[in-house]
Tab-separated table of C-alpha atoms in Angstrom:
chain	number	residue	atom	x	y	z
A	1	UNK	CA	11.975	7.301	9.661
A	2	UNK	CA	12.941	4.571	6.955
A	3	UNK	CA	13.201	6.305	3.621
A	4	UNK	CA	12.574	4.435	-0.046
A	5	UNK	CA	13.303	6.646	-2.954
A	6	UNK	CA	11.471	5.332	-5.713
A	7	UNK	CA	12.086	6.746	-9.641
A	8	UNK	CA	10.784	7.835	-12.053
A	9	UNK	CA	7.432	9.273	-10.884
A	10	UNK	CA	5.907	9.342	-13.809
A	11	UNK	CA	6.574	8.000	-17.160
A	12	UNK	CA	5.320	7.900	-20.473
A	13	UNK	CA	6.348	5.070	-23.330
A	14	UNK	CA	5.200	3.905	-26.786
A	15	UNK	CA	3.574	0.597	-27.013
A	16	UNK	CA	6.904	-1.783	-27.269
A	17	UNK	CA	9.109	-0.752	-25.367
A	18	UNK	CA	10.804	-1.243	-21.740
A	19	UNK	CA	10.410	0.961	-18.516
A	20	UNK	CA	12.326	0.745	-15.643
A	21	UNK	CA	11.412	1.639	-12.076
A	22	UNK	CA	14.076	1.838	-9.658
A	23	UNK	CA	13.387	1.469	-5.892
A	24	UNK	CA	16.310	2.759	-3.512
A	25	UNK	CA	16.470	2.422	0.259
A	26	UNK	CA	17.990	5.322	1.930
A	27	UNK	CA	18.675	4.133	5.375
A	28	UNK	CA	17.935	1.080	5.853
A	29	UNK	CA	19.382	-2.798	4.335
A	30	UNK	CA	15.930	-3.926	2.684
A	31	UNK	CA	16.743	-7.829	2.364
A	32	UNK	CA	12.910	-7.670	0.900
A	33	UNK	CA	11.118	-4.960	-1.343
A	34	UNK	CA	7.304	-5.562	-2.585
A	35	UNK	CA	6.037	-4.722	-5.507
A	36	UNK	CA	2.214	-3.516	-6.184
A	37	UNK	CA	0.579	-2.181	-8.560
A	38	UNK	CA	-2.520	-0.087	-8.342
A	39	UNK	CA	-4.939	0.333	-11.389
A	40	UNK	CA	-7.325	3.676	-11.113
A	41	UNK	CA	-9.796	3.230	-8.323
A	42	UNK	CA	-8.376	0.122	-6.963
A	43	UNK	CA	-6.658	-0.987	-4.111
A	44	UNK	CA	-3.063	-2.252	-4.245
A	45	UNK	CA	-2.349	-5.302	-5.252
A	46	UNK	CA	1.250	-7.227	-4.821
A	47	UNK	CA	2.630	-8.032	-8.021
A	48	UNK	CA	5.938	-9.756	-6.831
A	49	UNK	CA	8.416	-10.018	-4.115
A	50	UNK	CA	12.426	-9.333	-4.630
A	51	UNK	CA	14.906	-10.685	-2.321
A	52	UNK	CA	18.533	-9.460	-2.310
A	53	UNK	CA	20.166	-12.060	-4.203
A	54	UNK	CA	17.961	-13.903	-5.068
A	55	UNK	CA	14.993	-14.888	-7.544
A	56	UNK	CA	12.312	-12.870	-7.046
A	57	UNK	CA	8.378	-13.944	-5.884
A	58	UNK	CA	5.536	-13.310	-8.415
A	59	UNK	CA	1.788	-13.738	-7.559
A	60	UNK	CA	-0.204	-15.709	-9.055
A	61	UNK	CA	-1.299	-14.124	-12.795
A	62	UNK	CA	2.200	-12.077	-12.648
A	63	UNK	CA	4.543	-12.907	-15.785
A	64	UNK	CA	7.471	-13.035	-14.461
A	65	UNK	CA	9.444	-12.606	-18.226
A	66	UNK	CA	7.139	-9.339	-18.439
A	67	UNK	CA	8.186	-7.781	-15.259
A	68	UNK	CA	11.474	-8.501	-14.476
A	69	UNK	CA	12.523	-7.644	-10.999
A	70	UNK	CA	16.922	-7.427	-9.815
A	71	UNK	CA	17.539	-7.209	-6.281
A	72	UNK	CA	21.024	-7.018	-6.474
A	73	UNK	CA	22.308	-5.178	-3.649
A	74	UNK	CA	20.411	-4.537	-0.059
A	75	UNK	CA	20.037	-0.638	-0.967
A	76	UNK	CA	18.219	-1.431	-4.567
A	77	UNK	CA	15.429	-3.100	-6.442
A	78	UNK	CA	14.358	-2.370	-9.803
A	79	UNK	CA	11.435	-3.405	-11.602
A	80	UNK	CA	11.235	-3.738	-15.723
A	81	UNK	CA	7.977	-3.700	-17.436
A	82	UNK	CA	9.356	-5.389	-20.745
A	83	UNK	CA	7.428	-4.537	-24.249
A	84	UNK	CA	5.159	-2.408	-22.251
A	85	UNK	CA	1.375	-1.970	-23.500
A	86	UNK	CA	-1.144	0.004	-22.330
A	87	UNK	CA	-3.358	-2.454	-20.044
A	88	UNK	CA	0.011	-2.443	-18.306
A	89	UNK	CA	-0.485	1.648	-17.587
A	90	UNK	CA	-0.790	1.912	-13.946
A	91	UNK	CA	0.956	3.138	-10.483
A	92	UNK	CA	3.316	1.467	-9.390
A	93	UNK	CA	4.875	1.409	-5.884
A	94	UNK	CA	7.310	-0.226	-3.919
A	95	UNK	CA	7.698	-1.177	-0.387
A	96	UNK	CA	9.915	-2.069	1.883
A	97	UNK	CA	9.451	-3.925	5.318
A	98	UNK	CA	11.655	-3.994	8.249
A	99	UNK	CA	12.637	-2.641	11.864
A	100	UNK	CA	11.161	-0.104	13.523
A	101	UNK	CA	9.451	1.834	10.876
A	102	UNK	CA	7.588	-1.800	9.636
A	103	UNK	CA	6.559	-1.141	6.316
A	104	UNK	CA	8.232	1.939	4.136
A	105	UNK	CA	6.411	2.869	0.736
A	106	UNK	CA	8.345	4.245	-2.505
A	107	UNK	CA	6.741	7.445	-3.997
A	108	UNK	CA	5.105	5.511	-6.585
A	109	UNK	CA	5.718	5.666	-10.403
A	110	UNK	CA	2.830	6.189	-12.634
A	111	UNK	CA	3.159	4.494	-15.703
A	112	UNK	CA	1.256	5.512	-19.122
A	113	UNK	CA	1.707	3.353	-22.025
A	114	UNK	CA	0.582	5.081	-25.242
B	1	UNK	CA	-4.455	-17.132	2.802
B	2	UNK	CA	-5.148	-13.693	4.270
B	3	UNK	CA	-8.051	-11.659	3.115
B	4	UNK	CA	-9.332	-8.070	4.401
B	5	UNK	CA	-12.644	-6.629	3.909
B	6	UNK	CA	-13.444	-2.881	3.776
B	7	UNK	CA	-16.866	-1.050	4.259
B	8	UNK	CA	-18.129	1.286	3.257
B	9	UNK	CA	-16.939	1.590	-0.134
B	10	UNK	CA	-17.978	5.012	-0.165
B	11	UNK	CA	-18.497	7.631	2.987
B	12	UNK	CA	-20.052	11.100	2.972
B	13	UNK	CA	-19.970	12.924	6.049
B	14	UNK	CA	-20.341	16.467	7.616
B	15	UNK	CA	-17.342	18.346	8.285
B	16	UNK	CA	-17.307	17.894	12.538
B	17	UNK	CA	-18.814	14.485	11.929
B	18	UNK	CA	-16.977	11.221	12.739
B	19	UNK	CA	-16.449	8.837	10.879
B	20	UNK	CA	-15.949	5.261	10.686
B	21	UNK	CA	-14.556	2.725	8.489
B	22	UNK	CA	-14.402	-0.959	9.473
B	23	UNK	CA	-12.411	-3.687	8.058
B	24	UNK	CA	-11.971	-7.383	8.890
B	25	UNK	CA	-9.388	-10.060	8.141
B	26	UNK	CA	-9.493	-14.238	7.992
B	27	UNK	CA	-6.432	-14.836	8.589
B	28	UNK	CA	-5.766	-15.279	12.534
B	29	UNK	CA	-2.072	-14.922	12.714
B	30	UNK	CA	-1.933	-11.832	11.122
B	31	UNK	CA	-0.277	-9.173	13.592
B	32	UNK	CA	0.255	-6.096	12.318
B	33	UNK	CA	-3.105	-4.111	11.486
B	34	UNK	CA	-2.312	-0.386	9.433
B	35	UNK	CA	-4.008	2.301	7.694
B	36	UNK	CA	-3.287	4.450	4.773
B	37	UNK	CA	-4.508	7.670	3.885
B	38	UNK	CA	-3.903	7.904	0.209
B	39	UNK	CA	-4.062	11.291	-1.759
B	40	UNK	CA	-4.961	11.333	-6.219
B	41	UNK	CA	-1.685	9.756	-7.631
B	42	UNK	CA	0.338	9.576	-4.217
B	43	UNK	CA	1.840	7.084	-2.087
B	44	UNK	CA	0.128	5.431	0.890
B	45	UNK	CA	0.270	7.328	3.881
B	46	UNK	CA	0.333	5.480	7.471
B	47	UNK	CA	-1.799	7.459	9.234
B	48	UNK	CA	-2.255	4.700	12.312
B	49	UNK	CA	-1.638	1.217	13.175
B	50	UNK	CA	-2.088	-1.415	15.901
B	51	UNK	CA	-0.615	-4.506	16.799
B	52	UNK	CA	-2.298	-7.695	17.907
B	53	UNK	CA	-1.190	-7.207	22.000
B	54	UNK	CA	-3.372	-4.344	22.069
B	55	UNK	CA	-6.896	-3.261	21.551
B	56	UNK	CA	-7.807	0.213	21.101
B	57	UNK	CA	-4.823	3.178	20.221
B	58	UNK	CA	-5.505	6.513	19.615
B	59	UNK	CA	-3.615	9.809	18.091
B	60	UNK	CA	-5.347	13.327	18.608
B	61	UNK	CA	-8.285	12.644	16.258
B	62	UNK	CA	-7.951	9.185	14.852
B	63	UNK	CA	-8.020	6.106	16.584
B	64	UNK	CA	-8.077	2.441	15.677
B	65	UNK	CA	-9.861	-0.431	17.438
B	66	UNK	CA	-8.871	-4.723	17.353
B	67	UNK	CA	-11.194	-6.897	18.326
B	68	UNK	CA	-9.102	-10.505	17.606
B	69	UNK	CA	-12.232	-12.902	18.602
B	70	UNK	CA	-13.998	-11.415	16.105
B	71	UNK	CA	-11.095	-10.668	13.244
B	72	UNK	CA	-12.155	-6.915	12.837
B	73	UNK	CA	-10.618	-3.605	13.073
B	74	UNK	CA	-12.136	0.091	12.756
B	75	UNK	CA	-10.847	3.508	12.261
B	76	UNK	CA	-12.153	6.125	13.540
B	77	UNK	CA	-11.824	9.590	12.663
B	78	UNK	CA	-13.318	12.652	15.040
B	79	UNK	CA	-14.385	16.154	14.070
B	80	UNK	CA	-13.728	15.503	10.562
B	81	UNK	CA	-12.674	18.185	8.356
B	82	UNK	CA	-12.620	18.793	4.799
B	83	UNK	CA	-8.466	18.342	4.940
B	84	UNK	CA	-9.422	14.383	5.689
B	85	UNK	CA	-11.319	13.764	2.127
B	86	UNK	CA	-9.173	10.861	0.692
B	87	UNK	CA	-9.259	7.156	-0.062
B	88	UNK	CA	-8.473	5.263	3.186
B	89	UNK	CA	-7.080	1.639	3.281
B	90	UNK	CA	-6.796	-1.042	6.346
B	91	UNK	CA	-4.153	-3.312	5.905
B	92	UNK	CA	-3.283	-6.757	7.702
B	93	UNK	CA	-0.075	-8.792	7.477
B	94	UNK	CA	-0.202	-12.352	6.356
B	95	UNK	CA	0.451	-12.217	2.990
B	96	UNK	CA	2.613	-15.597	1.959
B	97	UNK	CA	5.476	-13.337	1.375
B	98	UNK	CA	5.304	-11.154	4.545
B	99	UNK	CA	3.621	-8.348	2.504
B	100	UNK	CA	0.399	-6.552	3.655
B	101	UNK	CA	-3.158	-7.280	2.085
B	102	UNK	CA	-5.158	-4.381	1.602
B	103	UNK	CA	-8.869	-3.641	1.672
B	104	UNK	CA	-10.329	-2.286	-1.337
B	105	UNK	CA	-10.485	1.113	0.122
B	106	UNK	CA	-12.929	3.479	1.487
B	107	UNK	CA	-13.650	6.880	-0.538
B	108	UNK	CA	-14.405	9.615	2.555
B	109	UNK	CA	-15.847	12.915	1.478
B	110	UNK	CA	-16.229	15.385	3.967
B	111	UNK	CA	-18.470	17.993	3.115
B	112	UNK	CA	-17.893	21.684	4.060
């Protein structure tokens, strides 16, 4: 089936500084890649949409200067969590939608802001 | 826009038991009905799914009912065993952006 590779898994920062979560599709041209986010407990929740060359799709409630999303080629998407703090700590994950396999879900990156 | 409700929040059962977990959704052009089994600090697992042509699918010990008229859908999970305790999500398209929306999850226990 579809593969997304999604990196790092797990990350620790200080207060401040950036993070960034890369999202790679393996087999198939992803023209689209969600982004959720999933606090402890909680269900996921899309955070923004990229598009391959394009500007990306926030949600409502999303700042878009805080997580900065690049879409720039049909095999990656990365998402930036700029001057990270620790309400942003959370898991991350990426998906993919398209062809046979509908939708294909990163590993997920947990995030822990300290 | 689209919005899915899960119950229970919360589901103890006997190992053997079934068990069921029902969802339903507002949004009646949504197509595309899924569900995740999702492990402590892992990714979503599809475990089944169903599109809107058909009603009822099932694989070996889980199947998945539609009923369009009345916007719901149901998993349903035979002779449970312990190996199924994990937080289980229904899913609809008809996000704005093509994406899923998820229910807030069901926390199955299965209870040697």
């Amino acid at each position: 089936g579809a593969v997304v590779s999604q990196h790092p898994s797990w990350v620790i920062c200080k207060s401040g500084t950036s993070v960034k979560i890369e999202c790679r599709s393996l087999d198939f041209q992803a023209t689209t890649m969600f982004w959720y986010r999933q606090f402890p407990k909680q269900s996921l929740m899309l955070m923004a949409t990229s598009n391959e060359g394009s500007k990306a799709t926030y949600e409502q409630g999303v700042e878009k200067d805080k997580f900065l999303i690049n879409h720039a080629s049909l095999t990656l998407s990365t998402l930036t969590v700029t001057s990270a703090h620790p309400e942003d700590s959370s898991f991350y994950i990426c998906s993919e939608v398209g062809g046979f396999y509908g939708y294909t879900f990163g590993s997920g990156t947990r995030l822990t802001v300290v | 826009g689209e919005n899915v409700e899960q119950h229970p929040s919360t589901l103890s059962v006997q190992e053997g038991d079934s068990a069921v977990i029902k969802c339903t959704y507002s949004d009646s052009a949504s197509n595309y009905f899924p569900w995740y089994k999702q492990e402590l600090g892992k990714r979503p697992q599809l475990i089944i799914d169903i599109r809107s042509n058909v009603g009822e699918k099932k694989d070996q010990r889980i199947a998945v009912t539609l009923n369009k008229t009345a916007k719901h859908f149901s998993l349903h999970i035979t002779e449970t065993q312990p190996e199924d305790s994990a937080v289980y999500f229904c899913a609809a398209t008809g996000g704005s952006q093509g994406n899923l929306i998820f229910g807030k999850g069901t926390k199955l226990s299965v209870k040697p």
